[in-house]
Amino acid sequence: GQQVMQIPQYQHVQEGEDFTTYCNSSTTLSNIQWYKQRPGGHPVFLIQLVKSGEVKKQKRLTFQFGEAKKNSSLHITATQTTDVGTYFCAGRAGGGTSYGKLTFGQGTILTVHP
Amino acid sequence: EAGVTQSPTHLIKTRGQQATLRCSPISGHTSVYWYQQALGLGLQFLLWYDEGEERNRGNFPPRFSGRQFPNYSSELNVNALELEDSALYLCASSFRGMAKNIQYFGAGTRLSVL
């Protein structure tokens, strides 16, 4: 079945440093979504990418979807302590038995040291 | 507008018992998804309900089951509880589970099996 691998599993940065997490799918995706889960909280939707090669920005966050629609990345510029949490990518395959099912990556736990 | 609500917040059971978890989706959403998040792990897809029917199922044994009611709320039932079932169970809802729809998560039910 479809697998979504996310790396790194953990990332510790000093406040002000940049951070990137990568997501790779074993199959071509119809779209990919990114979620953030604060410690003790629940996943909160950040963004959805649909088009091949798409790049979207939200303030200090930059999201990319690969040309082959099998990989994606999230880059945070100049991290702040408010960025702490686990970042998940979630890919959705095009159809068949995977229809409607989001496959989540294992997540990257980001800690930011002030 | 109310978000996705889950009850109970915490649930303590002993091995072999049954657990019932409940979820009310955002008003207007017809799809409900259930995920298991074991400590330190990612989100594992359990079930997807839409318009009262089970649409997709993750790789979990049959003792994990559920249903969706006419008002689109949902129940997740876990029979013959095992210690490894201890986890945070998250419910999410979306508009009809088409490929591009975003999932909104509830705060979860933390199930502890003793």
mmCIF file with all atom_site columns, C-alpha atoms in Angstrom:
data_model
loop_
_atom_site.group_PDB
_atom_site.id
_atom_site.type_symbol
_atom_site.label_atom_id
_atom_site.label_alt_id
_atom_site.label_comp_id
_atom_site.label_asym_id
_atom_site.label_entity_id
_atom_site.label_seq_id
_atom_site.pdbx_PDB_ins_code
_atom_site.Cartn_x
_atom_site.Cartn_y
_atom_site.Cartn_z
_atom_site.occupancy
_atom_site.B_iso_or_equiv
_atom_site.pdbx_formal_charge
_atom_site.auth_seq_id
_atom_site.auth_comp_id
_atom_site.auth_asym_id
_atom_site.auth_atom_id
_atom_site.pdbx_PDB_model_num
ATOM 1   C CA . GLY A 1 1   ? 0.000   0.000  0.000   1.00 0.00 ? 1   GLY A CA 1
ATOM 2   C CA . GLN A 1 2   ? 0.855   3.646  -0.157  1.00 0.00 ? 2   GLN A CA 1
ATOM 3   C CA . GLN A 1 3   ? 3.607   4.790  2.153   1.00 0.00 ? 3   GLN A CA 1
ATOM 4   C CA . VAL A 1 4   ? 4.640   8.305  3.060   1.00 0.00 ? 4   VAL A CA 1
ATOM 5   C CA . MET A 1 5   ? 8.071   8.724  4.572   1.00 0.00 ? 5   MET A CA 1
ATOM 6   C CA . GLN A 1 6   ? 9.033   11.894 6.366   1.00 0.00 ? 6   GLN A CA 1
ATOM 7   C CA . ILE A 1 7   ? 12.473  13.000 7.478   1.00 0.00 ? 7   ILE A CA 1
ATOM 8   C CA . PRO A 1 8   ? 14.028  13.933 9.762   1.00 0.00 ? 8   PRO A CA 1
ATOM 9   C CA . GLN A 1 9   ? 12.184  12.439 12.715  1.00 0.00 ? 9   GLN A CA 1
ATOM 10  C CA . TYR A 1 10  ? 13.568  15.085 15.063  1.00 0.00 ? 10  TYR A CA 1
ATOM 11  C CA . GLN A 1 11  ? 15.100  18.484 14.527  1.00 0.00 ? 11  GLN A CA 1
ATOM 12  C CA . HIS A 1 12  ? 16.559  20.736 17.196  1.00 0.00 ? 12  HIS A CA 1
ATOM 13  C CA . VAL A 1 13  ? 17.393  24.279 16.159  1.00 0.00 ? 13  VAL A CA 1
ATOM 14  C CA . GLN A 1 14  ? 18.434  27.521 17.756  1.00 0.00 ? 14  GLN A CA 1
ATOM 15  C CA . GLU A 1 15  ? 15.920  30.299 17.443  1.00 0.00 ? 15  GLU A CA 1
ATOM 16  C CA . GLY A 1 16  ? 16.602  32.139 14.225  1.00 0.00 ? 16  GLY A CA 1
ATOM 17  C CA . GLU A 1 17  ? 17.939  29.125 12.333  1.00 0.00 ? 17  GLU A CA 1
ATOM 18  C CA . ASP A 1 18  ? 16.100  27.644 9.377   1.00 0.00 ? 18  ASP A CA 1
ATOM 19  C CA . PHE A 1 19  ? 14.288  24.298 9.376   1.00 0.00 ? 19  PHE A CA 1
ATOM 20  C CA . THR A 1 20  ? 13.239  21.918 6.616   1.00 0.00 ? 20  THR A CA 1
ATOM 21  C CA . THR A 1 21  ? 11.255  18.695 6.677   1.00 0.00 ? 21  THR A CA 1
ATOM 22  C CA . TYR A 1 22  ? 10.917  16.386 3.679   1.00 0.00 ? 22  TYR A CA 1
ATOM 23  C CA . CYS A 1 23  ? 8.173   14.053 2.640   1.00 0.00 ? 23  CYS A CA 1
ATOM 24  C CA . ASN A 1 24  ? 8.367   11.232 0.077   1.00 0.00 ? 24  ASN A CA 1
ATOM 25  C CA . SER A 1 25  ? 5.540   9.051  -1.177  1.00 0.00 ? 25  SER A CA 1
ATOM 26  C CA . SER A 1 26  ? 5.833   5.595  -2.665  1.00 0.00 ? 26  SER A CA 1
ATOM 27  C CA . THR A 1 27  ? 3.093   6.491  -5.143  1.00 0.00 ? 27  THR A CA 1
ATOM 28  C CA . THR A 1 28  ? 2.013   9.546  -7.111  1.00 0.00 ? 28  THR A CA 1
ATOM 29  C CA . LEU A 1 29  ? -0.270  11.791 -5.099  1.00 0.00 ? 29  LEU A CA 1
ATOM 30  C CA . SER A 1 30  ? -3.306  13.767 -6.150  1.00 0.00 ? 30  SER A CA 1
ATOM 31  C CA . ASN A 1 31  ? -2.497  16.297 -3.472  1.00 0.00 ? 31  ASN A CA 1
ATOM 32  C CA . ILE A 1 32  ? -0.509  16.716 -0.308  1.00 0.00 ? 32  ILE A CA 1
ATOM 33  C CA . GLN A 1 33  ? -1.456  18.485 2.876   1.00 0.00 ? 33  GLN A CA 1
ATOM 34  C CA . TRP A 1 34  ? 0.636   19.744 5.769   1.00 0.00 ? 34  TRP A CA 1
ATOM 35  C CA . TYR A 1 35  ? -0.479  19.822 9.383   1.00 0.00 ? 35  TYR A CA 1
ATOM 36  C CA . LYS A 1 36  ? 1.054   21.119 12.600  1.00 0.00 ? 36  LYS A CA 1
ATOM 37  C CA . GLN A 1 37  ? 0.452   19.548 15.987  1.00 0.00 ? 37  GLN A CA 1
ATOM 38  C CA . ARG A 1 38  ? 1.503   21.537 19.018  1.00 0.00 ? 38  ARG A CA 1
ATOM 39  C CA . PRO A 1 39  ? 2.610   19.555 22.087  1.00 0.00 ? 39  PRO A CA 1
ATOM 40  C CA . GLY A 1 40  ? -0.527  18.180 23.737  1.00 0.00 ? 40  GLY A CA 1
ATOM 41  C CA . GLY A 1 41  ? -2.701  19.401 20.883  1.00 0.00 ? 41  GLY A CA 1
ATOM 42  C CA . HIS A 1 42  ? -4.296  18.040 17.771  1.00 0.00 ? 42  HIS A CA 1
ATOM 43  C CA . PRO A 1 43  ? -3.233  18.389 14.141  1.00 0.00 ? 43  PRO A CA 1
ATOM 44  C CA . VAL A 1 44  ? -4.156  21.691 12.558  1.00 0.00 ? 44  VAL A CA 1
ATOM 45  C CA . PHE A 1 45  ? -4.290  22.111 8.805   1.00 0.00 ? 45  PHE A CA 1
ATOM 46  C CA . LEU A 1 46  ? -1.640  24.397 7.357   1.00 0.00 ? 46  LEU A CA 1
ATOM 47  C CA . ILE A 1 47  ? -1.862  24.109 3.577   1.00 0.00 ? 47  ILE A CA 1
ATOM 48  C CA . GLN A 1 48  ? -2.715  21.928 0.623   1.00 0.00 ? 48  GLN A CA 1
ATOM 49  C CA . LEU A 1 49  ? -0.682  21.559 -2.569  1.00 0.00 ? 49  LEU A CA 1
ATOM 50  C CA . VAL A 1 50  ? -2.301  20.171 -5.681  1.00 0.00 ? 50  VAL A CA 1
ATOM 51  C CA . LYS A 1 51  ? -0.296  21.098 -8.764  1.00 0.00 ? 51  LYS A CA 1
ATOM 52  C CA . SER A 1 52  ? 2.976   19.604 -9.908  1.00 0.00 ? 52  SER A CA 1
ATOM 53  C CA . GLY A 1 53  ? 5.866   21.889 -8.909  1.00 0.00 ? 53  GLY A CA 1
ATOM 54  C CA . GLU A 1 54  ? 3.595   24.105 -6.830  1.00 0.00 ? 54  GLU A CA 1
ATOM 55  C CA . VAL A 1 55  ? 5.196   26.457 -4.294  1.00 0.00 ? 55  VAL A CA 1
ATOM 56  C CA . LYS A 1 56  ? 3.170   28.258 -1.648  1.00 0.00 ? 56  LYS A CA 1
ATOM 57  C CA . LYS A 1 57  ? 4.274   30.622 1.092   1.00 0.00 ? 57  LYS A CA 1
ATOM 58  C CA . GLN A 1 58  ? 2.748   31.525 4.423   1.00 0.00 ? 58  GLN A CA 1
ATOM 59  C CA . LYS A 1 59  ? 4.876   34.216 6.048   1.00 0.00 ? 59  LYS A CA 1
ATOM 60  C CA . ARG A 1 60  ? 8.062   32.364 7.065   1.00 0.00 ? 60  ARG A CA 1
ATOM 61  C CA . LEU A 1 61  ? 6.815   28.974 5.825   1.00 0.00 ? 61  LEU A CA 1
ATOM 62  C CA . THR A 1 62  ? 7.459   27.778 2.268   1.00 0.00 ? 62  THR A CA 1
ATOM 63  C CA . PHE A 1 63  ? 5.796   24.629 0.948   1.00 0.00 ? 63  PHE A CA 1
ATOM 64  C CA . GLN A 1 64  ? 6.812   22.812 -2.228  1.00 0.00 ? 64  GLN A CA 1
ATOM 65  C CA . PHE A 1 65  ? 5.271   19.957 -4.187  1.00 0.00 ? 65  PHE A CA 1
ATOM 66  C CA . GLY A 1 66  ? 7.612   18.016 -6.445  1.00 0.00 ? 66  GLY A CA 1
ATOM 67  C CA . GLU A 1 67  ? 7.304   17.867 -10.206 1.00 0.00 ? 67  GLU A CA 1
ATOM 68  C CA . ALA A 1 68  ? 6.470   14.165 -10.077 1.00 0.00 ? 68  ALA A CA 1
ATOM 69  C CA . LYS A 1 69  ? 3.951   14.760 -7.266  1.00 0.00 ? 69  LYS A CA 1
ATOM 70  C CA . LYS A 1 70  ? 5.703   12.198 -5.094  1.00 0.00 ? 70  LYS A CA 1
ATOM 71  C CA . ASN A 1 71  ? 7.605   14.465 -2.738  1.00 0.00 ? 71  ASN A CA 1
ATOM 72  C CA . SER A 1 72  ? 7.120   17.663 -0.806  1.00 0.00 ? 72  SER A CA 1
ATOM 73  C CA . SER A 1 73  ? 8.949   19.889 1.623   1.00 0.00 ? 73  SER A CA 1
ATOM 74  C CA . LEU A 1 74  ? 8.230   22.470 4.276   1.00 0.00 ? 74  LEU A CA 1
ATOM 75  C CA . HIS A 1 75  ? 10.843  25.108 4.988   1.00 0.00 ? 75  HIS A CA 1
ATOM 76  C CA . ILE A 1 76  ? 10.676  27.543 7.888   1.00 0.00 ? 76  ILE A CA 1
ATOM 77  C CA . THR A 1 77  ? 12.913  30.585 7.747   1.00 0.00 ? 77  THR A CA 1
ATOM 78  C CA . ALA A 1 78  ? 14.267  32.071 10.970  1.00 0.00 ? 78  ALA A CA 1
ATOM 79  C CA . THR A 1 79  ? 12.462  29.776 13.392  1.00 0.00 ? 79  THR A CA 1
ATOM 80  C CA . GLN A 1 80  ? 10.740  31.143 16.457  1.00 0.00 ? 80  GLN A CA 1
ATOM 81  C CA . THR A 1 81  ? 9.757   29.400 19.683  1.00 0.00 ? 81  THR A CA 1
ATOM 82  C CA . THR A 1 82  ? 6.154   29.475 18.491  1.00 0.00 ? 82  THR A CA 1
ATOM 83  C CA . ASP A 1 83  ? 7.143   27.097 15.676  1.00 0.00 ? 83  ASP A CA 1
ATOM 84  C CA . VAL A 1 84  ? 7.639   24.254 18.164  1.00 0.00 ? 84  VAL A CA 1
ATOM 85  C CA . GLY A 1 85  ? 5.560   21.177 17.398  1.00 0.00 ? 85  GLY A CA 1
ATOM 86  C CA . THR A 1 86  ? 5.260   18.192 15.110  1.00 0.00 ? 86  THR A CA 1
ATOM 87  C CA . TYR A 1 87  ? 4.849   18.802 11.407  1.00 0.00 ? 87  TYR A CA 1
ATOM 88  C CA . PHE A 1 88  ? 3.052   16.153 9.416   1.00 0.00 ? 88  PHE A CA 1
ATOM 89  C CA . CYS A 1 89  ? 2.688   15.765 5.711   1.00 0.00 ? 89  CYS A CA 1
ATOM 90  C CA . ALA A 1 90  ? -0.326  13.810 4.486   1.00 0.00 ? 90  ALA A CA 1
ATOM 91  C CA . GLY A 1 91  ? -0.720  12.545 0.972   1.00 0.00 ? 91  GLY A CA 1
ATOM 92  C CA . ARG A 1 92  ? -3.834  11.505 -0.846  1.00 0.00 ? 92  ARG A CA 1
ATOM 93  C CA . ALA A 1 93  ? -3.682  9.047  -3.719  1.00 0.00 ? 93  ALA A CA 1
ATOM 94  C CA . GLY A 1 94  ? -5.847  9.527  -6.764  1.00 0.00 ? 94  GLY A CA 1
ATOM 95  C CA . GLY A 1 95  ? -8.454  6.830  -6.432  1.00 0.00 ? 95  GLY A CA 1
ATOM 96  C CA . GLY A 1 96  ? -9.180  3.140  -6.144  1.00 0.00 ? 96  GLY A CA 1
ATOM 97  C CA . THR A 1 97  ? -9.143  1.722  -2.636  1.00 0.00 ? 97  THR A CA 1
ATOM 98  C CA . SER A 1 98  ? -7.138  4.707  -1.425  1.00 0.00 ? 98  SER A CA 1
ATOM 99  C CA . TYR A 1 99  ? -9.897  7.134  -2.313  1.00 0.00 ? 99  TYR A CA 1
ATOM 100 C CA . GLY A 1 100 ? -10.487 9.607  0.491   1.00 0.00 ? 100 GLY A CA 1
ATOM 101 C CA . LYS A 1 101 ? -7.717  8.213  2.613   1.00 0.00 ? 101 LYS A CA 1
ATOM 102 C CA . LEU A 1 102 ? -4.966  10.523 3.769   1.00 0.00 ? 102 LEU A CA 1
ATOM 103 C CA . THR A 1 103 ? -1.698  8.753  4.467   1.00 0.00 ? 103 THR A CA 1
ATOM 104 C CA . PHE A 1 104 ? 0.285   10.640 7.061   1.00 0.00 ? 104 PHE A CA 1
ATOM 105 C CA . GLY A 1 105 ? 4.022   10.744 7.349   1.00 0.00 ? 105 GLY A CA 1
ATOM 106 C CA . GLN A 1 106 ? 5.523   9.952  10.733  1.00 0.00 ? 106 GLN A CA 1
ATOM 107 C CA . GLY A 1 107 ? 6.044   13.631 11.403  1.00 0.00 ? 107 GLY A CA 1
ATOM 108 C CA . THR A 1 108 ? 9.043   15.765 12.251  1.00 0.00 ? 108 THR A CA 1
ATOM 109 C CA . ILE A 1 109 ? 9.282   16.968 15.827  1.00 0.00 ? 109 ILE A CA 1
ATOM 110 C CA . LEU A 1 110 ? 10.741  20.467 15.903  1.00 0.00 ? 110 LEU A CA 1
ATOM 111 C CA . THR A 1 111 ? 12.197  21.951 19.040  1.00 0.00 ? 111 THR A CA 1
ATOM 112 C CA . VAL A 1 112 ? 13.478  25.512 19.091  1.00 0.00 ? 112 VAL A CA 1
ATOM 113 C CA . HIS A 1 113 ? 15.955  26.664 21.698  1.00 0.00 ? 113 HIS A CA 1
ATOM 114 C CA . PRO A 1 114 ? 15.715  30.356 22.592  1.00 0.00 ? 114 PRO A CA 1
ATOM 115 C CA . GLU B 2 1   ? -19.051 27.782 14.605  1.00 0.00 ? 1   GLU B CA 1
ATOM 116 C CA . ALA B 2 2   ? -18.247 24.715 16.688  1.00 0.00 ? 2   ALA B CA 1
ATOM 117 C CA . GLY B 2 3   ? -15.331 22.559 15.626  1.00 0.00 ? 3   GLY B CA 1
ATOM 118 C CA . VAL B 2 4   ? -15.083 18.800 15.718  1.00 0.00 ? 4   VAL B CA 1
ATOM 119 C CA . THR B 2 5   ? -15.976 17.581 19.187  1.00 0.00 ? 5   THR B CA 1
ATOM 120 C CA . GLN B 2 6   ? -14.943 14.286 20.694  1.00 0.00 ? 6   GLN B CA 1
ATOM 121 C CA . SER B 2 7   ? -15.995 12.548 23.877  1.00 0.00 ? 7   SER B CA 1
ATOM 122 C CA . PRO B 2 8   ? -14.874 11.476 26.305  1.00 0.00 ? 8   PRO B CA 1
ATOM 123 C CA . THR B 2 9   ? -11.593 13.348 26.651  1.00 0.00 ? 9   THR B CA 1
ATOM 124 C CA . HIS B 2 10  ? -10.054 10.490 28.565  1.00 0.00 ? 10  HIS B CA 1
ATOM 125 C CA . LEU B 2 11  ? -11.088 6.865  28.858  1.00 0.00 ? 11  LEU B CA 1
ATOM 126 C CA . ILE B 2 12  ? -9.572  4.222  31.087  1.00 0.00 ? 12  ILE B CA 1
ATOM 127 C CA . LYS B 2 13  ? -10.365 0.586  30.445  1.00 0.00 ? 13  LYS B CA 1
ATOM 128 C CA . THR B 2 14  ? -8.924  -2.775 31.332  1.00 0.00 ? 14  THR B CA 1
ATOM 129 C CA . ARG B 2 15  ? -7.732  -5.398 28.921  1.00 0.00 ? 15  ARG B CA 1
ATOM 130 C CA . GLY B 2 16  ? -10.583 -7.326 27.329  1.00 0.00 ? 16  GLY B CA 1
ATOM 131 C CA . GLN B 2 17  ? -13.171 -4.605 27.811  1.00 0.00 ? 17  GLN B CA 1
ATOM 132 C CA . GLN B 2 18  ? -14.870 -2.609 25.096  1.00 0.00 ? 18  GLN B CA 1
ATOM 133 C CA . ALA B 2 19  ? -14.447 1.114  24.451  1.00 0.00 ? 19  ALA B CA 1
ATOM 134 C CA . THR B 2 20  ? -16.800 3.466  22.652  1.00 0.00 ? 20  THR B CA 1
ATOM 135 C CA . LEU B 2 21  ? -15.562 6.820  21.423  1.00 0.00 ? 21  LEU B CA 1
ATOM 136 C CA . ARG B 2 22  ? -17.783 9.517  19.957  1.00 0.00 ? 22  ARG B CA 1
ATOM 137 C CA . CYS B 2 23  ? -17.300 12.280 17.439  1.00 0.00 ? 23  CYS B CA 1
ATOM 138 C CA . SER B 2 24  ? -19.458 15.142 16.224  1.00 0.00 ? 24  SER B CA 1
ATOM 139 C CA . PRO B 2 25  ? -18.298 16.693 12.967  1.00 0.00 ? 25  PRO B CA 1
ATOM 140 C CA . ILE B 2 26  ? -18.378 20.326 11.988  1.00 0.00 ? 26  ILE B CA 1
ATOM 141 C CA . SER B 2 27  ? -21.850 21.349 10.869  1.00 0.00 ? 27  SER B CA 1
ATOM 142 C CA . GLY B 2 28  ? -22.233 20.677 7.154   1.00 0.00 ? 28  GLY B CA 1
ATOM 143 C CA . HIS B 2 29  ? -19.464 18.080 7.003   1.00 0.00 ? 29  HIS B CA 1
ATOM 144 C CA . THR B 2 30  ? -20.581 14.641 5.904   1.00 0.00 ? 30  THR B CA 1
ATOM 145 C CA . SER B 2 31  ? -17.307 12.742 6.162   1.00 0.00 ? 31  SER B CA 1
ATOM 146 C CA . VAL B 2 32  ? -15.775 11.522 9.394   1.00 0.00 ? 32  VAL B CA 1
ATOM 147 C CA . TYR B 2 33  ? -12.331 9.972  9.717   1.00 0.00 ? 33  TYR B CA 1
ATOM 148 C CA . TRP B 2 34  ? -10.791 8.125  12.647  1.00 0.00 ? 34  TRP B CA 1
ATOM 149 C CA . TYR B 2 35  ? -7.069  7.945  13.358  1.00 0.00 ? 35  TYR B CA 1
ATOM 150 C CA . GLN B 2 36  ? -4.954  6.305  16.021  1.00 0.00 ? 36  GLN B CA 1
ATOM 151 C CA . GLN B 2 37  ? -1.922  8.147  17.330  1.00 0.00 ? 37  GLN B CA 1
ATOM 152 C CA . ALA B 2 38  ? 0.179   6.019  19.629  1.00 0.00 ? 38  ALA B CA 1
ATOM 153 C CA . LEU B 2 39  ? 2.642   7.838  21.865  1.00 0.00 ? 39  LEU B CA 1
ATOM 154 C CA . GLY B 2 40  ? 5.455   9.321  19.843  1.00 0.00 ? 40  GLY B CA 1
ATOM 155 C CA . LEU B 2 41  ? 4.121   7.938  16.585  1.00 0.00 ? 41  LEU B CA 1
ATOM 156 C CA . GLY B 2 42  ? 2.344   9.349  13.592  1.00 0.00 ? 42  GLY B CA 1
ATOM 157 C CA . LEU B 2 43  ? -1.305  9.136  12.692  1.00 0.00 ? 43  LEU B CA 1
ATOM 158 C CA . GLN B 2 44  ? -2.539  5.755  11.570  1.00 0.00 ? 44  GLN B CA 1
ATOM 159 C CA . PHE B 2 45  ? -5.723  5.819  9.485   1.00 0.00 ? 45  PHE B CA 1
ATOM 160 C CA . LEU B 2 46  ? -8.491  3.699  10.959  1.00 0.00 ? 46  LEU B CA 1
ATOM 161 C CA . LEU B 2 47  ? -11.799 4.368  9.222   1.00 0.00 ? 47  LEU B CA 1
ATOM 162 C CA . TRP B 2 48  ? -13.587 6.758  6.904   1.00 0.00 ? 48  TRP B CA 1
ATOM 163 C CA . TYR B 2 49  ? -17.359 7.217  6.955   1.00 0.00 ? 49  TYR B CA 1
ATOM 164 C CA . ASP B 2 50  ? -19.356 9.273  4.543   1.00 0.00 ? 50  ASP B CA 1
ATOM 165 C CA . GLU B 2 51  ? -23.127 9.560  4.267   1.00 0.00 ? 51  GLU B CA 1
ATOM 166 C CA . GLY B 2 52  ? -23.570 6.804  6.805   1.00 0.00 ? 52  GLY B CA 1
ATOM 167 C CA . GLU B 2 53  ? -21.407 4.248  5.046   1.00 0.00 ? 53  GLU B CA 1
ATOM 168 C CA . GLU B 2 54  ? -17.906 2.951  5.635   1.00 0.00 ? 54  GLU B CA 1
ATOM 169 C CA . ARG B 2 55  ? -15.862 4.098  2.625   1.00 0.00 ? 55  ARG B CA 1
ATOM 170 C CA . ASN B 2 56  ? -12.369 2.971  3.513   1.00 0.00 ? 56  ASN B CA 1
ATOM 171 C CA . ARG B 2 57  ? -10.573 1.139  6.254   1.00 0.00 ? 57  ARG B CA 1
ATOM 172 C CA . GLY B 2 58  ? -6.984  1.086  7.465   1.00 0.00 ? 58  GLY B CA 1
ATOM 173 C CA . ASN B 2 59  ? -4.903  -1.935 8.423   1.00 0.00 ? 59  ASN B CA 1
ATOM 174 C CA . PHE B 2 60  ? -6.544  -2.624 11.755  1.00 0.00 ? 60  PHE B CA 1
ATOM 175 C CA . PRO B 2 61  ? -8.185  -5.816 13.026  1.00 0.00 ? 61  PRO B CA 1
ATOM 176 C CA . PRO B 2 62  ? -11.977 -6.247 12.870  1.00 0.00 ? 62  PRO B CA 1
ATOM 177 C CA . ARG B 2 63  ? -12.316 -5.510 16.565  1.00 0.00 ? 63  ARG B CA 1
ATOM 178 C CA . PHE B 2 64  ? -11.981 -1.871 15.527  1.00 0.00 ? 64  PHE B CA 1
ATOM 179 C CA . SER B 2 65  ? -15.329 -0.884 14.108  1.00 0.00 ? 65  SER B CA 1
ATOM 180 C CA . GLY B 2 66  ? -17.648 2.047  13.968  1.00 0.00 ? 66  GLY B CA 1
ATOM 181 C CA . ARG B 2 67  ? -20.645 3.646  12.449  1.00 0.00 ? 67  ARG B CA 1
ATOM 182 C CA . GLN B 2 68  ? -21.978 6.972  11.312  1.00 0.00 ? 68  GLN B CA 1
ATOM 183 C CA . PHE B 2 69  ? -25.413 8.191  12.295  1.00 0.00 ? 69  PHE B CA 1
ATOM 184 C CA . PRO B 2 70  ? -27.946 10.095 10.176  1.00 0.00 ? 70  PRO B CA 1
ATOM 185 C CA . ASN B 2 71  ? -26.771 13.363 11.767  1.00 0.00 ? 71  ASN B CA 1
ATOM 186 C CA . TYR B 2 72  ? -23.218 12.488 10.581  1.00 0.00 ? 72  TYR B CA 1
ATOM 187 C CA . SER B 2 73  ? -21.860 11.976 14.091  1.00 0.00 ? 73  SER B CA 1
ATOM 188 C CA . SER B 2 74  ? -19.830 8.838  14.512  1.00 0.00 ? 74  SER B CA 1
ATOM 189 C CA . GLU B 2 75  ? -18.823 6.196  17.003  1.00 0.00 ? 75  GLU B CA 1
ATOM 190 C CA . LEU B 2 76  ? -15.641 4.178  17.117  1.00 0.00 ? 76  LEU B CA 1
ATOM 191 C CA . ASN B 2 77  ? -15.862 0.883  18.961  1.00 0.00 ? 77  ASN B CA 1
ATOM 192 C CA . VAL B 2 78  ? -12.865 -1.113 20.057  1.00 0.00 ? 78  VAL B CA 1
ATOM 193 C CA . ASN B 2 79  ? -13.641 -4.603 21.308  1.00 0.00 ? 79  ASN B CA 1
ATOM 194 C CA . ALA B 2 80  ? -11.457 -6.950 23.323  1.00 0.00 ? 80  ALA B CA 1
ATOM 195 C CA . LEU B 2 81  ? -9.085  -4.165 24.272  1.00 0.00 ? 81  LEU B CA 1
ATOM 196 C CA . GLU B 2 82  ? -5.380  -4.892 24.301  1.00 0.00 ? 82  GLU B CA 1
ATOM 197 C CA . LEU B 2 83  ? -2.642  -2.962 26.061  1.00 0.00 ? 83  LEU B CA 1
ATOM 198 C CA . GLU B 2 84  ? -1.267  -1.718 22.725  1.00 0.00 ? 84  GLU B CA 1
ATOM 199 C CA . ASP B 2 85  ? -4.594  -0.040 21.973  1.00 0.00 ? 85  ASP B CA 1
ATOM 200 C CA . SER B 2 86  ? -3.592  2.694  24.395  1.00 0.00 ? 86  SER B CA 1
ATOM 201 C CA . ALA B 2 87  ? -3.330  5.801  22.251  1.00 0.00 ? 87  ALA B CA 1
ATOM 202 C CA . LEU B 2 88  ? -4.851  9.118  21.326  1.00 0.00 ? 88  LEU B CA 1
ATOM 203 C CA . TYR B 2 89  ? -7.783  8.561  18.993  1.00 0.00 ? 89  TYR B CA 1
ATOM 204 C CA . LEU B 2 90  ? -8.431  11.489 16.720  1.00 0.00 ? 90  LEU B CA 1
ATOM 205 C CA . CYS B 2 91  ? -11.538 12.185 14.720  1.00 0.00 ? 91  CYS B CA 1
ATOM 206 C CA . ALA B 2 92  ? -11.557 14.509 11.736  1.00 0.00 ? 92  ALA B CA 1
ATOM 207 C CA . SER B 2 93  ? -14.319 15.742 9.500   1.00 0.00 ? 93  SER B CA 1
ATOM 208 C CA . SER B 2 94  ? -14.542 17.217 6.045   1.00 0.00 ? 94  SER B CA 1
ATOM 209 C CA . PHE B 2 95  ? -17.017 18.019 3.383   1.00 0.00 ? 95  PHE B CA 1
ATOM 210 C CA . ARG B 2 96  ? -17.833 15.006 1.242   1.00 0.00 ? 96  ARG B CA 1
ATOM 211 C CA . GLY B 2 97  ? -14.534 13.089 1.176   1.00 0.00 ? 97  GLY B CA 1
ATOM 212 C CA . MET B 2 98  ? -13.364 14.146 -2.238  1.00 0.00 ? 98  MET B CA 1
ATOM 213 C CA . ALA B 2 99  ? -9.729  14.339 -3.153  1.00 0.00 ? 99  ALA B CA 1
ATOM 214 C CA . LYS B 2 100 ? -9.177  17.991 -2.371  1.00 0.00 ? 100 LYS B CA 1
ATOM 215 C CA . ASN B 2 101 ? -11.021 18.390 0.881   1.00 0.00 ? 101 ASN B CA 1
ATOM 216 C CA . ILE B 2 102 ? -9.320  19.436 4.086   1.00 0.00 ? 102 ILE B CA 1
ATOM 217 C CA . GLN B 2 103 ? -9.733  17.479 7.286   1.00 0.00 ? 103 GLN B CA 1
ATOM 218 C CA . TYR B 2 104 ? -10.414 19.284 10.550  1.00 0.00 ? 104 TYR B CA 1
ATOM 219 C CA . PHE B 2 105 ? -9.397  17.454 13.673  1.00 0.00 ? 105 PHE B CA 1
ATOM 220 C CA . GLY B 2 106 ? -10.969 17.216 17.097  1.00 0.00 ? 106 GLY B CA 1
ATOM 221 C CA . ALA B 2 107 ? -8.960  17.296 20.304  1.00 0.00 ? 107 ALA B CA 1
ATOM 222 C CA . GLY B 2 108 ? -9.031  13.528 20.590  1.00 0.00 ? 108 GLY B CA 1
ATOM 223 C CA . THR B 2 109 ? -9.880  10.868 23.138  1.00 0.00 ? 109 THR B CA 1
ATOM 224 C CA . ARG B 2 110 ? -6.975  9.468  25.092  1.00 0.00 ? 110 ARG B CA 1
ATOM 225 C CA . LEU B 2 111 ? -7.620  5.789  25.704  1.00 0.00 ? 111 LEU B CA 1
ATOM 226 C CA . SER B 2 112 ? -5.610  4.029  28.358  1.00 0.00 ? 112 SER B CA 1
ATOM 227 C CA . VAL B 2 113 ? -5.828  0.260  28.598  1.00 0.00 ? 113 VAL B CA 1
ATOM 228 C CA . LEU B 2 114 ? -4.604  -1.177 31.895  1.00 0.00 ? 114 LEU B CA 1
#
